[in-house]
Tab-separated table of C-alpha atoms and ligand atoms in Angstrom:
chain	number	residue	atom	x	y	z
A	715	MET	CA	0.000	0.000	0.000
A	716	LYS	CA	1.207	3.469	-0.848
A	717	TYR	CA	0.115	6.705	0.871
A	718	ILE	CA	0.358	9.908	-1.106
A	719	VAL	CA	-0.149	13.071	0.921
A	720	VAL	CA	-0.697	16.348	-0.889
A	721	ASN	CA	-1.565	19.844	0.253
A	722	THR	CA	-4.558	20.888	-1.805
A	723	TYR	CA	-7.680	19.452	-3.380
A	724	GLU	CA	-6.291	20.440	-6.775
A	725	GLU	CA	-3.114	18.437	-6.185
A	726	LEU	CA	-5.194	15.470	-5.008
A	727	SER	CA	-7.331	15.672	-8.140
A	728	ASN	CA	-4.312	15.956	-10.426
A	729	LYS	CA	-2.547	13.014	-8.800
A	730	ALA	CA	-5.654	10.814	-8.953
A	731	ALA	CA	-6.280	11.801	-12.584
A	732	ASP	CA	-2.631	11.018	-13.434
A	733	LEU	CA	-2.994	7.515	-11.983
A	734	ILE	CA	-6.234	6.883	-13.868
A	735	ALA	CA	-4.765	8.273	-17.093
A	736	ALA	CA	-1.741	5.983	-16.645
A	737	GLN	CA	-4.084	3.009	-16.276
A	738	ILE	CA	-5.813	3.886	-19.550
A	739	LEU	CA	-2.492	4.382	-21.354
A	740	VAL	CA	-1.088	1.077	-20.120
A	741	LYS	CA	-4.281	-0.846	-20.898
A	742	PRO	CA	-6.631	0.994	-23.278
A	743	HIS	CA	-9.314	-1.717	-22.936
A	744	CYS	CA	-9.359	-1.395	-19.170
A	745	VAL	CA	-12.246	-1.601	-16.721
A	746	LEU	CA	-12.387	1.418	-14.429
A	747	GLY	CA	-14.361	1.219	-11.203
A	748	LEU	CA	-15.758	4.680	-10.540
A	749	ALA	CA	-17.226	6.556	-7.586
A	750	THR	CA	-19.528	9.516	-7.095
A	751	GLY	CA	-19.625	12.054	-4.244
A	752	SER	CA	-17.734	15.312	-3.914
A	753	SER	CA	-14.226	13.830	-3.682
A	754	PRO	CA	-13.764	12.728	-7.332
A	755	VAL	CA	-15.331	15.804	-8.977
A	756	GLY	CA	-11.926	17.494	-9.447
A	757	THR	CA	-10.400	14.254	-10.711
A	758	TYR	CA	-13.128	13.949	-13.326
A	759	LYS	CA	-12.620	17.593	-14.365
A	760	ARG	CA	-8.936	16.902	-14.983
A	761	LEU	CA	-9.735	13.732	-16.952
A	762	ILE	CA	-12.204	15.720	-19.084
A	763	ALA	CA	-9.479	18.310	-19.791
A	764	ASP	CA	-6.965	15.576	-20.646
A	765	ASN	CA	-9.468	13.967	-22.996
A	766	ALA	CA	-10.199	17.294	-24.702
A	767	ALA	CA	-6.456	17.882	-25.107
A	768	GLY	CA	-6.090	14.470	-26.771
A	769	LYS	CA	-3.925	13.090	-23.966
A	770	ILE	CA	-6.242	10.216	-23.054
A	771	ASP	CA	-8.758	8.245	-25.027
A	772	PHE	CA	-11.834	6.770	-23.343
A	773	SER	CA	-13.193	5.088	-26.474
A	774	THR	CA	-12.023	1.626	-25.441
A	775	VAL	CA	-12.656	2.010	-21.694
A	776	THR	CA	-15.447	0.242	-19.802
A	777	SER	CA	-16.627	1.623	-16.470
A	778	VAL	CA	-18.512	0.110	-13.566
A	779	ASN	CA	-19.802	2.315	-10.785
A	780	LEU	CA	-19.916	1.404	-7.154
A	781	ASP	CA	-23.432	2.230	-6.166
A	782	GLU	CA	-26.831	3.790	-6.734
A	783	TYR	CA	-29.705	4.953	-4.567
A	784	VAL	CA	-32.692	2.634	-4.531
A	785	GLY	CA	-35.686	4.151	-6.311
A	786	LEU	CA	-33.847	6.830	-8.323
A	787	ASP	CA	-33.562	6.315	-12.057
A	788	GLY	CA	-31.006	7.947	-14.342
A	789	SER	CA	-33.261	10.898	-15.151
A	790	ASN	CA	-33.353	11.938	-11.473
A	791	ASP	CA	-30.697	14.606	-10.929
A	792	GLN	CA	-29.771	13.062	-7.561
A	793	SER	CA	-29.136	9.608	-9.016
A	794	TYR	CA	-25.571	8.435	-9.356
A	795	ARG	CA	-26.154	7.637	-13.052
A	796	TYR	CA	-27.089	11.291	-13.573
A	797	PHE	CA	-24.016	12.376	-11.575
A	798	MET	CA	-21.702	10.247	-13.711
A	799	ASN	CA	-23.227	11.491	-16.965
A	800	THR	CA	-22.973	15.152	-15.998
A	801	ASN	CA	-19.603	14.995	-14.239
A	802	LEU	CA	-17.747	12.749	-16.678
A	803	PHE	CA	-19.443	10.632	-19.337
A	804	ASP	CA	-21.173	13.475	-21.226
A	805	HIS	CA	-17.832	15.250	-21.627
A	806	VAL	CA	-15.447	12.489	-22.756
A	807	ASN	CA	-15.388	10.095	-25.700
A	808	ILE	CA	-16.513	7.070	-23.690
A	809	ASP	CA	-19.123	4.756	-25.223
A	810	LYS	CA	-22.093	5.209	-22.836
A	811	ALA	CA	-23.201	1.654	-23.592
A	812	LYS	CA	-20.007	0.548	-21.849
A	813	THR	CA	-20.683	2.558	-18.664
A	814	PHE	CA	-22.466	0.598	-15.952
A	815	VAL	CA	-24.158	1.754	-12.759
A	816	PRO	CA	-26.221	-0.624	-10.599
A	817	ASN	CA	-29.935	-0.254	-11.344
A	818	GLY	CA	-31.549	1.134	-8.199
A	819	CYS	CA	-34.984	0.723	-9.765
A	820	ALA	CA	-34.657	-3.013	-10.442
A	821	ALA	CA	-37.729	-4.917	-9.243
A	822	ASP	CA	-35.483	-7.620	-7.796
A	823	LEU	CA	-32.401	-6.009	-6.246
A	824	LYS	CA	-30.876	-9.340	-5.256
A	825	ALA	CA	-30.999	-10.524	-8.881
A	826	GLU	CA	-29.649	-7.116	-9.983
A	827	GLY	CA	-26.699	-7.534	-7.592
A	828	GLU	CA	-25.946	-11.036	-8.845
A	829	ALA	CA	-26.131	-9.907	-12.469
A	830	TYR	CA	-23.859	-6.914	-11.727
A	831	ASP	CA	-21.206	-9.135	-10.135
A	832	ALA	CA	-21.448	-11.644	-12.995
A	833	MET	CA	-20.989	-8.804	-15.475
A	834	ILE	CA	-17.859	-7.572	-13.653
A	835	ARG	CA	-16.487	-11.123	-13.690
A	836	ASP	CA	-17.261	-11.455	-17.424
A	837	LEU	CA	-15.445	-8.187	-18.073
A	838	GLY	CA	-12.355	-9.764	-16.493
A	839	GLY	CA	-12.622	-7.798	-13.231
A	840	ILE	CA	-11.788	-4.212	-12.393
A	841	ASP	CA	-8.347	-2.917	-13.310
A	842	LEU	CA	-8.473	0.228	-11.173
A	843	GLN	CA	-11.152	1.010	-8.609
A	844	LEU	CA	-11.540	4.624	-7.503
A	845	LEU	CA	-13.003	5.060	-4.010
A	846	GLY	CA	-13.976	7.874	-1.683
A	847	ILE	CA	-14.502	7.249	2.002
A	848	GLY	CA	-17.440	8.162	4.227
A	849	LEU	CA	-17.024	9.747	7.645
A	850	ASP	CA	-18.073	6.410	9.169
A	851	GLY	CA	-15.514	4.540	7.041
A	852	HIS	CA	-17.914	3.323	4.380
A	853	ILE	CA	-16.595	2.537	0.913
A	854	GLY	CA	-19.200	2.266	-1.795
A	855	PHE	CA	-22.221	2.168	0.456
A	856	ASN	CA	-20.803	-0.618	2.605
A	857	GLU	CA	-21.742	0.741	6.012
A	858	PRO	CA	-20.248	-0.328	9.385
A	859	ASP	CA	-21.554	-3.798	10.188
A	860	TYR	CA	-20.739	-6.968	12.091
A	861	TYR	CA	-19.264	-8.595	8.988
A	862	PHE	CA	-17.908	-7.593	5.573
A	863	THR	CA	-20.509	-8.201	2.855
A	864	GLY	CA	-19.164	-9.783	-0.346
A	865	PRO	CA	-21.569	-9.449	-3.250
A	866	THR	CA	-23.368	-6.431	-4.697
A	867	HIS	CA	-26.325	-5.988	-2.358
A	868	GLU	CA	-28.990	-3.672	-1.014
A	869	VAL	CA	-28.054	-1.643	2.087
A	870	LYS	CA	-29.829	0.522	4.593
A	871	LEU	CA	-27.918	3.799	4.819
A	872	ASP	CA	-26.622	4.938	8.209
A	873	GLU	CA	-28.028	8.097	9.768
A	874	SER	CA	-24.587	9.752	9.437
A	875	THR	CA	-24.473	8.953	5.707
A	876	ILE	CA	-27.988	10.292	5.169
A	877	ARG	CA	-27.016	13.472	7.040
A	878	ALA	CA	-23.759	13.842	5.083
A	879	ASN	CA	-25.512	13.353	1.732
A	880	ALA	CA	-28.424	15.674	2.569
A	881	ARG	CA	-26.280	18.544	1.239
A	882	PHE	CA	-27.045	17.344	-2.286
A	883	PHE	CA	-30.842	17.257	-1.719
A	884	GLN	CA	-33.458	19.915	-0.888
A	885	SER	CA	-33.911	18.368	2.547
A	886	GLU	CA	-32.705	15.393	4.593
A	887	ASP	CA	-36.131	13.730	4.163
A	888	GLU	CA	-35.513	13.437	0.432
A	889	VAL	CA	-32.341	11.352	0.809
A	890	PRO	CA	-33.184	7.727	-0.067
A	891	LYS	CA	-32.828	5.423	2.915
A	892	THR	CA	-31.498	2.475	0.948
A	893	ALA	CA	-29.000	1.921	-1.839
A	894	ILE	CA	-27.498	-0.871	-3.901
A	895	THR	CA	-23.728	-1.150	-3.649
A	896	MET	CA	-20.887	-3.230	-4.919
A	897	GLY	CA	-19.769	-5.370	-1.987
A	898	MET	CA	-16.280	-6.021	-0.696
A	899	GLN	CA	-15.758	-8.891	-3.124
A	900	SER	CA	-15.572	-6.880	-6.358
A	901	ILE	CA	-13.747	-4.026	-4.601
A	902	MET	CA	-11.131	-6.352	-3.114
A	903	GLN	CA	-10.766	-8.287	-6.377
A	904	ALA	CA	-9.881	-5.067	-8.222
A	905	LYS	CA	-6.297	-5.237	-9.421
A	906	LYS	CA	-5.632	-1.763	-8.019
A	907	VAL	CA	-7.584	0.463	-5.634
A	908	LEU	CA	-7.177	4.241	-5.439
A	909	LEU	CA	-8.895	5.790	-2.434
A	910	ILE	CA	-9.036	9.573	-2.233
A	911	ALA	CA	-9.890	11.554	0.890
A	912	ASN	CA	-10.065	15.320	1.093
A	913	GLY	CA	-10.233	17.715	4.025
A	914	ALA	CA	-9.587	17.706	7.755
A	915	ALA	CA	-12.924	16.041	8.507
A	916	LYS	CA	-11.639	12.804	6.944
A	917	LYS	CA	-8.422	12.697	9.007
A	918	ALA	CA	-9.786	10.668	11.926
A	919	ILE	CA	-11.404	8.000	9.769
A	920	ILE	CA	-8.300	7.642	7.575
A	921	GLU	CA	-6.224	7.027	10.698
A	922	LYS	CA	-8.729	4.479	11.988
A	923	ALA	CA	-9.082	2.692	8.647
A	924	PHE	CA	-5.408	2.404	7.767
A	925	PHE	CA	-3.618	2.393	11.115
A	926	GLY	CA	-6.175	0.562	13.254
A	927	PRO	CA	-7.373	-3.051	13.256
A	928	ILE	CA	-9.246	-4.635	10.347
A	929	ASP	CA	-12.813	-4.319	11.561
A	930	PRO	CA	-16.145	-4.449	9.679
A	931	GLN	CA	-17.235	-1.534	11.892
A	932	VAL	CA	-14.696	0.449	9.832
A	933	PRO	CA	-15.408	-0.941	6.342
A	934	ALA	CA	-12.404	0.734	4.644
A	935	SER	CA	-10.074	-1.097	7.037
A	936	ILE	CA	-10.439	-4.166	4.795
A	937	LEU	CA	-8.210	-2.422	2.265
B	1135	LIG	C1	-19.917	7.202	-3.849
B	1135	LIG	C2	-19.561	6.327	-2.748
B	1135	LIG	C3	-19.335	6.831	-1.368
B	1135	LIG	C4	-18.518	8.128	-1.292
B	1135	LIG	C5	-18.369	8.575	0.156
B	1135	LIG	C6	-17.597	9.862	0.282
B	1135	LIG	O1	-20.096	6.466	-5.034
B	1135	LIG	O2	-19.496	5.169	-2.965
B	1135	LIG	O3	-18.669	5.822	-0.645
B	1135	LIG	O4	-17.259	7.914	-1.867
B	1135	LIG	O5	-19.641	8.745	0.712
B	1135	LIG	O6	-18.335	10.898	-0.282
B	1135	LIG	P1	-17.721	12.355	-0.493
B	1135	LIG	O7	-16.677	12.217	-1.537
B	1135	LIG	O8	-18.887	13.176	-0.968
B	1135	LIG	O9	-17.189	12.767	0.836
């Protein structure tokens, strides 16, 4: 494991974008695991600029996203599909048909999870998985629990996650209470994982996750 400490959000975004760009250059037909949230916005901006400048080509890249709120479809501006389209996919030369986000509106979420994991396996696994980290240590939407959950599955969001994500909604009541998330299996099977954390508020959880015991109450500690 390698820790890279930088001083500004811009530096963090540039470094993360450099690592993702390197992945695409080394393996143009790669599978990128992508995340939403505020942390990767700057990274995506840099990748968009690199793509516009002809430095990286997304045309052969496949992407799989970590998670989606249950009940929000891609036309909802709070859905993670909408986030990915507006923050990255609409602005680079990726084939949208090769961008995957779990379907939070699937009638059978268990079957959706199984199909999502099978698809990742069929793609040959994830070459580089980008992660943020929640204040409670969640990665994807894998919340603190008594065990690490393997497959893509439905989760009940913690109060702290609902509160943290309320900033993107009109009110806390509008934040969905459940989500579908990639589990620890696909994340841990990724050939490389790049976790980015920004700001002083994340300091305590980074220390706990990476310098404390491996504990499902701190999901990121599995890394
Ligand atoms: C998003 C995701 C979440 C976020 C985490 C941090 O797809 O899976 O785990 O990475 O909630 O969010 P921000 O970056 O907004 O602090």
